[in-house]
mmCIF file of C-alpha atoms in Angstrom:
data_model
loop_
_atom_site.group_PDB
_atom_site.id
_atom_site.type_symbol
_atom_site.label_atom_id
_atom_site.label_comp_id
_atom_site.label_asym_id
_atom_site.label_seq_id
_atom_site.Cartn_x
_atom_site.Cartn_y
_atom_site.Cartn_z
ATOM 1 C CA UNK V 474 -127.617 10.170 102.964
ATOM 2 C CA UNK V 475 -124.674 12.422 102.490
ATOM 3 C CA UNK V 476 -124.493 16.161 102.189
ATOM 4 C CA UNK V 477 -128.012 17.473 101.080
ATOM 5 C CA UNK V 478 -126.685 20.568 99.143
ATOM 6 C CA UNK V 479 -124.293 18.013 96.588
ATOM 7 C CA UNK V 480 -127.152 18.409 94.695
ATOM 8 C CA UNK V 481 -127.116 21.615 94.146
ATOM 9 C CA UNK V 482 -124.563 23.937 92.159
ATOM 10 C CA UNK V 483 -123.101 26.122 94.609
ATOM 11 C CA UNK V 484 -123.502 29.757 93.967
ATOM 12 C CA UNK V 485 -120.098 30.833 93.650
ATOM 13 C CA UNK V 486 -119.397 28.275 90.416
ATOM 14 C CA UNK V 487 -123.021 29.355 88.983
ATOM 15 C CA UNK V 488 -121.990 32.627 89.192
ATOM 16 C CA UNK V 489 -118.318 32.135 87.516
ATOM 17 C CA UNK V 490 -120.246 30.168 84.878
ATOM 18 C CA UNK V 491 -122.938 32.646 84.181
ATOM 19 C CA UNK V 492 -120.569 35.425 83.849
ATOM 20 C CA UNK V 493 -117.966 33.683 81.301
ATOM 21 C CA UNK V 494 -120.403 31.590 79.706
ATOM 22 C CA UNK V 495 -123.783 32.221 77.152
ATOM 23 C CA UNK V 496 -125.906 30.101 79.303
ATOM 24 C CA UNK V 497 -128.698 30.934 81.756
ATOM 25 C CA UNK V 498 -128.785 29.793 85.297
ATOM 26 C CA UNK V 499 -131.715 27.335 84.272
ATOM 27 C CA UNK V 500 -129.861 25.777 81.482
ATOM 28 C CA UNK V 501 -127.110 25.369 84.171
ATOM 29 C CA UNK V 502 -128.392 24.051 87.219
ATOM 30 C CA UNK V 503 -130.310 21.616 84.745
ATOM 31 C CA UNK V 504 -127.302 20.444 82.843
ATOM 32 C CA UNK V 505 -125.661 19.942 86.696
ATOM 33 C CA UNK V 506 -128.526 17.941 87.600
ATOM 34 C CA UNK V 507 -127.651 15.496 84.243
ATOM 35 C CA UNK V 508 -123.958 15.677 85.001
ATOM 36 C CA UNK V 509 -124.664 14.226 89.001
ATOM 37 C CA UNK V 510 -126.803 11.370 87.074
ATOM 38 C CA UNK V 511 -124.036 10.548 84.600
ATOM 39 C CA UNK V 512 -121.179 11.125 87.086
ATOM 40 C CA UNK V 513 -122.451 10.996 91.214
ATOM 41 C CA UNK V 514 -118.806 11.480 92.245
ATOM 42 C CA UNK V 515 -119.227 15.088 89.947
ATOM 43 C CA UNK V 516 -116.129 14.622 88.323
ATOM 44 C CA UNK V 517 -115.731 12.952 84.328
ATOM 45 C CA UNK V 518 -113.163 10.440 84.253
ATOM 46 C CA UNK V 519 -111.199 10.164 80.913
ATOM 47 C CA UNK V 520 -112.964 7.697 79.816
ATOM 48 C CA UNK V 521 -116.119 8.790 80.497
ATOM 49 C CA UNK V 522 -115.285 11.918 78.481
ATOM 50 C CA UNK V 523 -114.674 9.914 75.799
ATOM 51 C CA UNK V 524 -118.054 7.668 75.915
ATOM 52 C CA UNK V 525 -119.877 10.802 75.811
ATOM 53 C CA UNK V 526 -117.833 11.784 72.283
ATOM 54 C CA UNK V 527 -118.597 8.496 71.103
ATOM 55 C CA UNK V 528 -121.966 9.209 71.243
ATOM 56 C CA UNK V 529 -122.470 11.966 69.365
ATOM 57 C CA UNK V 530 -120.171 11.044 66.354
ATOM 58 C CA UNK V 531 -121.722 6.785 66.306
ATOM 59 C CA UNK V 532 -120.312 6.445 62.657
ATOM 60 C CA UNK V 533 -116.773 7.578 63.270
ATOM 61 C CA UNK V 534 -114.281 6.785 65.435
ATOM 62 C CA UNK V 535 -113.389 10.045 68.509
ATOM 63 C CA UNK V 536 -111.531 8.895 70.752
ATOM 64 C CA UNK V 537 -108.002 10.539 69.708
ATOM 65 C CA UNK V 538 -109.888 14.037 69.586
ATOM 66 C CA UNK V 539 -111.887 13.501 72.554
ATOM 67 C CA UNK V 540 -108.062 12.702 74.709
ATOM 68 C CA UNK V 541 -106.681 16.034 73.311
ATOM 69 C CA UNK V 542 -110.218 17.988 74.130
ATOM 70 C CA UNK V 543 -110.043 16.623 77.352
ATOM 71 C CA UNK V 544 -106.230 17.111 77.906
ATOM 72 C CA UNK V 545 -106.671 20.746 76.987
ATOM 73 C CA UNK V 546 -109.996 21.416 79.858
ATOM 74 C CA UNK V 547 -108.076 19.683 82.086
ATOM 75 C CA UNK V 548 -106.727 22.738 83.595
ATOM 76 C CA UNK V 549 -105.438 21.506 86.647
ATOM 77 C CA UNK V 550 -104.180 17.913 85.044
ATOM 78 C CA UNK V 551 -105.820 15.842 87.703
ATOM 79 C CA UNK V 552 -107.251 13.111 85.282
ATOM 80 C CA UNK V 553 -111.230 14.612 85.525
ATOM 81 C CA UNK V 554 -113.140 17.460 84.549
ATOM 82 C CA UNK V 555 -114.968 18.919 87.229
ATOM 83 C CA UNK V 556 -118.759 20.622 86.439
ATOM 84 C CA UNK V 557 -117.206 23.453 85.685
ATOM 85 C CA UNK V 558 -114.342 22.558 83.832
ATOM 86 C CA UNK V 559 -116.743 20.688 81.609
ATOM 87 C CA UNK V 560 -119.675 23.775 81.182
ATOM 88 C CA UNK V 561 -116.337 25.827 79.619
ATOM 89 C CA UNK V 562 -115.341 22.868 77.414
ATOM 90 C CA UNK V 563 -118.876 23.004 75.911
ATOM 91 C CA UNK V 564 -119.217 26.787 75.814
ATOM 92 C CA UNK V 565 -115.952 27.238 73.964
ATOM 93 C CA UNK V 566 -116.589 24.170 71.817
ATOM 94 C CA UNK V 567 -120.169 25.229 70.607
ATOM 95 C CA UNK V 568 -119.809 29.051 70.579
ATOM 96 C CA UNK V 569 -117.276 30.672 72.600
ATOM 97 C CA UNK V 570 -115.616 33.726 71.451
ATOM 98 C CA UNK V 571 -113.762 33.842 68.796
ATOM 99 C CA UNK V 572 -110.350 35.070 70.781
ATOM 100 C CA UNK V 573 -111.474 32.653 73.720
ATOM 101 C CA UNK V 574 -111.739 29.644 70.891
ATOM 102 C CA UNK V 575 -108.245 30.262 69.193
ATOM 103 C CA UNK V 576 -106.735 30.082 72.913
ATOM 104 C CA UNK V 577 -108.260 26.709 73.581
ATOM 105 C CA UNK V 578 -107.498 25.858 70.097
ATOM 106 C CA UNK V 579 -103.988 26.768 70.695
ATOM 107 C CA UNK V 580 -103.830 24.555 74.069
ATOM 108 C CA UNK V 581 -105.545 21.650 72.029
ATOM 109 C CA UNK V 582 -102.625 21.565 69.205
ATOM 110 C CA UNK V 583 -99.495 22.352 71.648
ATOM 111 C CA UNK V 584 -99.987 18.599 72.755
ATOM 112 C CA UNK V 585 -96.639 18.339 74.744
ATOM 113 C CA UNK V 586 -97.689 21.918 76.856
ATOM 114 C CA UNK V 587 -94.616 23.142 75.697
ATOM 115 C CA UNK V 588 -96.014 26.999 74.551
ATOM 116 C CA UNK V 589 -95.452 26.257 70.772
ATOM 117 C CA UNK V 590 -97.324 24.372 67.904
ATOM 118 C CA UNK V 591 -94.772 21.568 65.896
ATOM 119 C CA UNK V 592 -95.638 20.716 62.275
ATOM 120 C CA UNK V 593 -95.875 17.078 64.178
ATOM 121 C CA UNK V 594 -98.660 18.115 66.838
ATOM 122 C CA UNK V 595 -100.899 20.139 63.733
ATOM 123 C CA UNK V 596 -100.846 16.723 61.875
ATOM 124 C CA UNK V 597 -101.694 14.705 65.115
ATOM 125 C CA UNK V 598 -104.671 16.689 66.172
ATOM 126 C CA UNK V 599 -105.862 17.285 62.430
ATOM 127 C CA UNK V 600 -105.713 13.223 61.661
ATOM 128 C CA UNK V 601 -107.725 12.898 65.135
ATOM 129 C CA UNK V 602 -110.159 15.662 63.427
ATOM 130 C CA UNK V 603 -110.369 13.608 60.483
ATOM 131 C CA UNK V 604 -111.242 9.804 62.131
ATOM 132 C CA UNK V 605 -114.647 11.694 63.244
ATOM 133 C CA UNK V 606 -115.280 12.871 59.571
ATOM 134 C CA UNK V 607 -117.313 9.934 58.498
ATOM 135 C CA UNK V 608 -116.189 8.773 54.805
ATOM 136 C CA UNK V 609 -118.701 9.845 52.714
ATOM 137 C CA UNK V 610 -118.018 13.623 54.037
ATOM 138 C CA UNK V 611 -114.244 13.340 53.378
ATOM 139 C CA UNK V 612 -114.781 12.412 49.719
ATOM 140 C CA UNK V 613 -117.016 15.993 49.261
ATOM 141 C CA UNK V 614 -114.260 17.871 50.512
ATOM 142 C CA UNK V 615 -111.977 20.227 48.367
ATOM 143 C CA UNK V 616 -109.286 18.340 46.965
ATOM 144 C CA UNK V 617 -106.249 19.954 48.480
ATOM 145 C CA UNK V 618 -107.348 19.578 51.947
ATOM 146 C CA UNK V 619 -109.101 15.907 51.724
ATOM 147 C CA UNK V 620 -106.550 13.809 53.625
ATOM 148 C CA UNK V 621 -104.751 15.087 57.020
ATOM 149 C CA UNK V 622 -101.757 15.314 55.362
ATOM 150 C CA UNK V 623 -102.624 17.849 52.896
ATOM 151 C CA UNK V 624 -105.091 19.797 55.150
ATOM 152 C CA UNK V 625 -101.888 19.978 57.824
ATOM 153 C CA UNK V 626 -99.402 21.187 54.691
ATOM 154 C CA UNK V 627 -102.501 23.623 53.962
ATOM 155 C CA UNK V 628 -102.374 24.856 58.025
ATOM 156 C CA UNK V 629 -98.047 25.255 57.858
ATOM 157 C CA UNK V 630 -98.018 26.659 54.833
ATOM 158 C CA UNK V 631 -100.009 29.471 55.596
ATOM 159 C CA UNK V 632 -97.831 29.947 58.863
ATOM 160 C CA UNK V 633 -94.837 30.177 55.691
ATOM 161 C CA UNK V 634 -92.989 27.642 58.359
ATOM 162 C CA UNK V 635 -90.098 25.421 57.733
ATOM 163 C CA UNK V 636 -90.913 22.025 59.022
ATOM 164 C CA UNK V 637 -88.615 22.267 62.108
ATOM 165 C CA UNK V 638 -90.175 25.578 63.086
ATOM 166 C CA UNK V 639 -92.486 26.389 65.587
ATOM 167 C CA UNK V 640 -95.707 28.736 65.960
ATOM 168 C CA UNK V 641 -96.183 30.860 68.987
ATOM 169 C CA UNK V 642 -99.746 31.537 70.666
ATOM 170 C CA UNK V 643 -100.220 35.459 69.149
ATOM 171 C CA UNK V 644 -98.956 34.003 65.984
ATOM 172 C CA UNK V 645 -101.367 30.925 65.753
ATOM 173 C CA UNK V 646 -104.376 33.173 67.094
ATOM 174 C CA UNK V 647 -103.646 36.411 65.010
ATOM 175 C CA UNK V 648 -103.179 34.244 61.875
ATOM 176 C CA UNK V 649 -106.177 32.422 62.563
ATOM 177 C CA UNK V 650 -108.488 35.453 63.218
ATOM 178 C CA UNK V 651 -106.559 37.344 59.624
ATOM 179 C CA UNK V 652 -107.740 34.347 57.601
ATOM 180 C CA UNK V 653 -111.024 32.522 57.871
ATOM 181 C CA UNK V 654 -109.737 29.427 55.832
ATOM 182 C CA UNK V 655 -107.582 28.727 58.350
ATOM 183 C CA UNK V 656 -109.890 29.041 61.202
ATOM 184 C CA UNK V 657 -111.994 26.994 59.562
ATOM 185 C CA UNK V 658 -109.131 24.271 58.953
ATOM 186 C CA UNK V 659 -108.316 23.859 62.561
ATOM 187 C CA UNK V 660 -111.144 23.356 63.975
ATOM 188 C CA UNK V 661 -113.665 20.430 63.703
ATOM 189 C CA UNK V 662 -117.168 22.130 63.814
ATOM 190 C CA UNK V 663 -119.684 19.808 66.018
ATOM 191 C CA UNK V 664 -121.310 22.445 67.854
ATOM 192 C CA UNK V 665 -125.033 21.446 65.892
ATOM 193 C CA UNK V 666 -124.643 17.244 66.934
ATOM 194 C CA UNK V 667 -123.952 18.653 70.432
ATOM 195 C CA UNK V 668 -126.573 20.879 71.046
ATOM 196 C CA UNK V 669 -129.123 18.600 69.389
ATOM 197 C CA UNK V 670 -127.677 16.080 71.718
ATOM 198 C CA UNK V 671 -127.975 18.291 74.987
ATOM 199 C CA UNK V 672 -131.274 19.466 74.100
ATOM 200 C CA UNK V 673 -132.664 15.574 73.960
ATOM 201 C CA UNK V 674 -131.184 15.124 77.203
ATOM 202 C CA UNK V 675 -133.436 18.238 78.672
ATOM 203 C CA UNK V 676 -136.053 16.936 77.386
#
């Protein structure tokens, strides 16, 4: 039934993902195997991106920050993430570089794909951060930076922007690697849930 070899990761994308990724050819052609079960036309709808955020947060609510992730792997804006498109959403997610992180950080808060960060977009994506910190977290965090409001004021202020301003790529990545409060601020750290997750799913 079909093409035999669709169930296998051809060599040229295992090679692309073994040189720009951390993980091993194993890992890979085992997490492809798990992607064809979850998604036999090997693409991730939207939606489907979305269930599989849902999963790993079950006590908050993802979805807003699960539409920007997968806006920003979209790279070709086709509406799915292919294998591959996927593998370098979790790599940079869970422990890509640190240059490599601040550019797909950068892509995840320039919603509109304009080339520049608005006061507007760092309070959208930071309120989407914030729906997946479950309640009893967000009370045990400092209190200038507990709601989205004040952790986005935190974020522009440190930029020393006016609110009509905007913040260019270098400048959003070289403040963000000068200051590790603010690279901590921007991002919402999940790698742990996710590998745990992945790992029961190898099992």
């Amino acid at each position: 039934m079909g093409n035999s070899k669709s169930g296998a990761l051809s060599k040229e994308v295992l090679e692309d993902l073994k040189s720009n990724t951390k993980y091993s050819e194993t890992e890979l052609c085992t997490w492809y195997q798990c992607f064809l079960k979850e998604c036999p036309g090997g693409k991730i709808s939207r939606k489907q991106f979305e269930g599989i955020y849902a999963s790993f947060f079950p006590n908050a609510d993802p979805s807003a920050y699960a539409r920007h992730v997968f806006r920003s792997f979209d790279t070709n804006a086709d509406g799915t993430l292919d294998f591959k498109e996927y593998i370098v959403a979790l790599h940079l997610t869970s422990g890509g570089k640190t240059l490599q992180k601040l550019e797909w950080a950068f892509a995840l808060y320039d919603v509109d794909g304009n080339g520049t960060i608005s006061k507007n977009e760092i309070q959208e994506i930071v309120k989407s951060i914030f729906n997946m910190i479950p309640e009893e977290d967000q009370r045990g965090l400092p209190e200038d930076e507990d709601t989205p409001e004040k952790r986005s004021e935190k974020i522009w202020d440190f930029f020393g922007k006016k609110d009509n301003d905007k913040i260019a790529e270098g400048e959003f990545i070289q403040g963000a690697m000068d200051n590790k409060d603010i690279l901590r601020l921007i991002q919402y750290d999940e790698p742990q849930k996710i590998k745990d997750k992945l790992k029961e799913k190898r099992q």
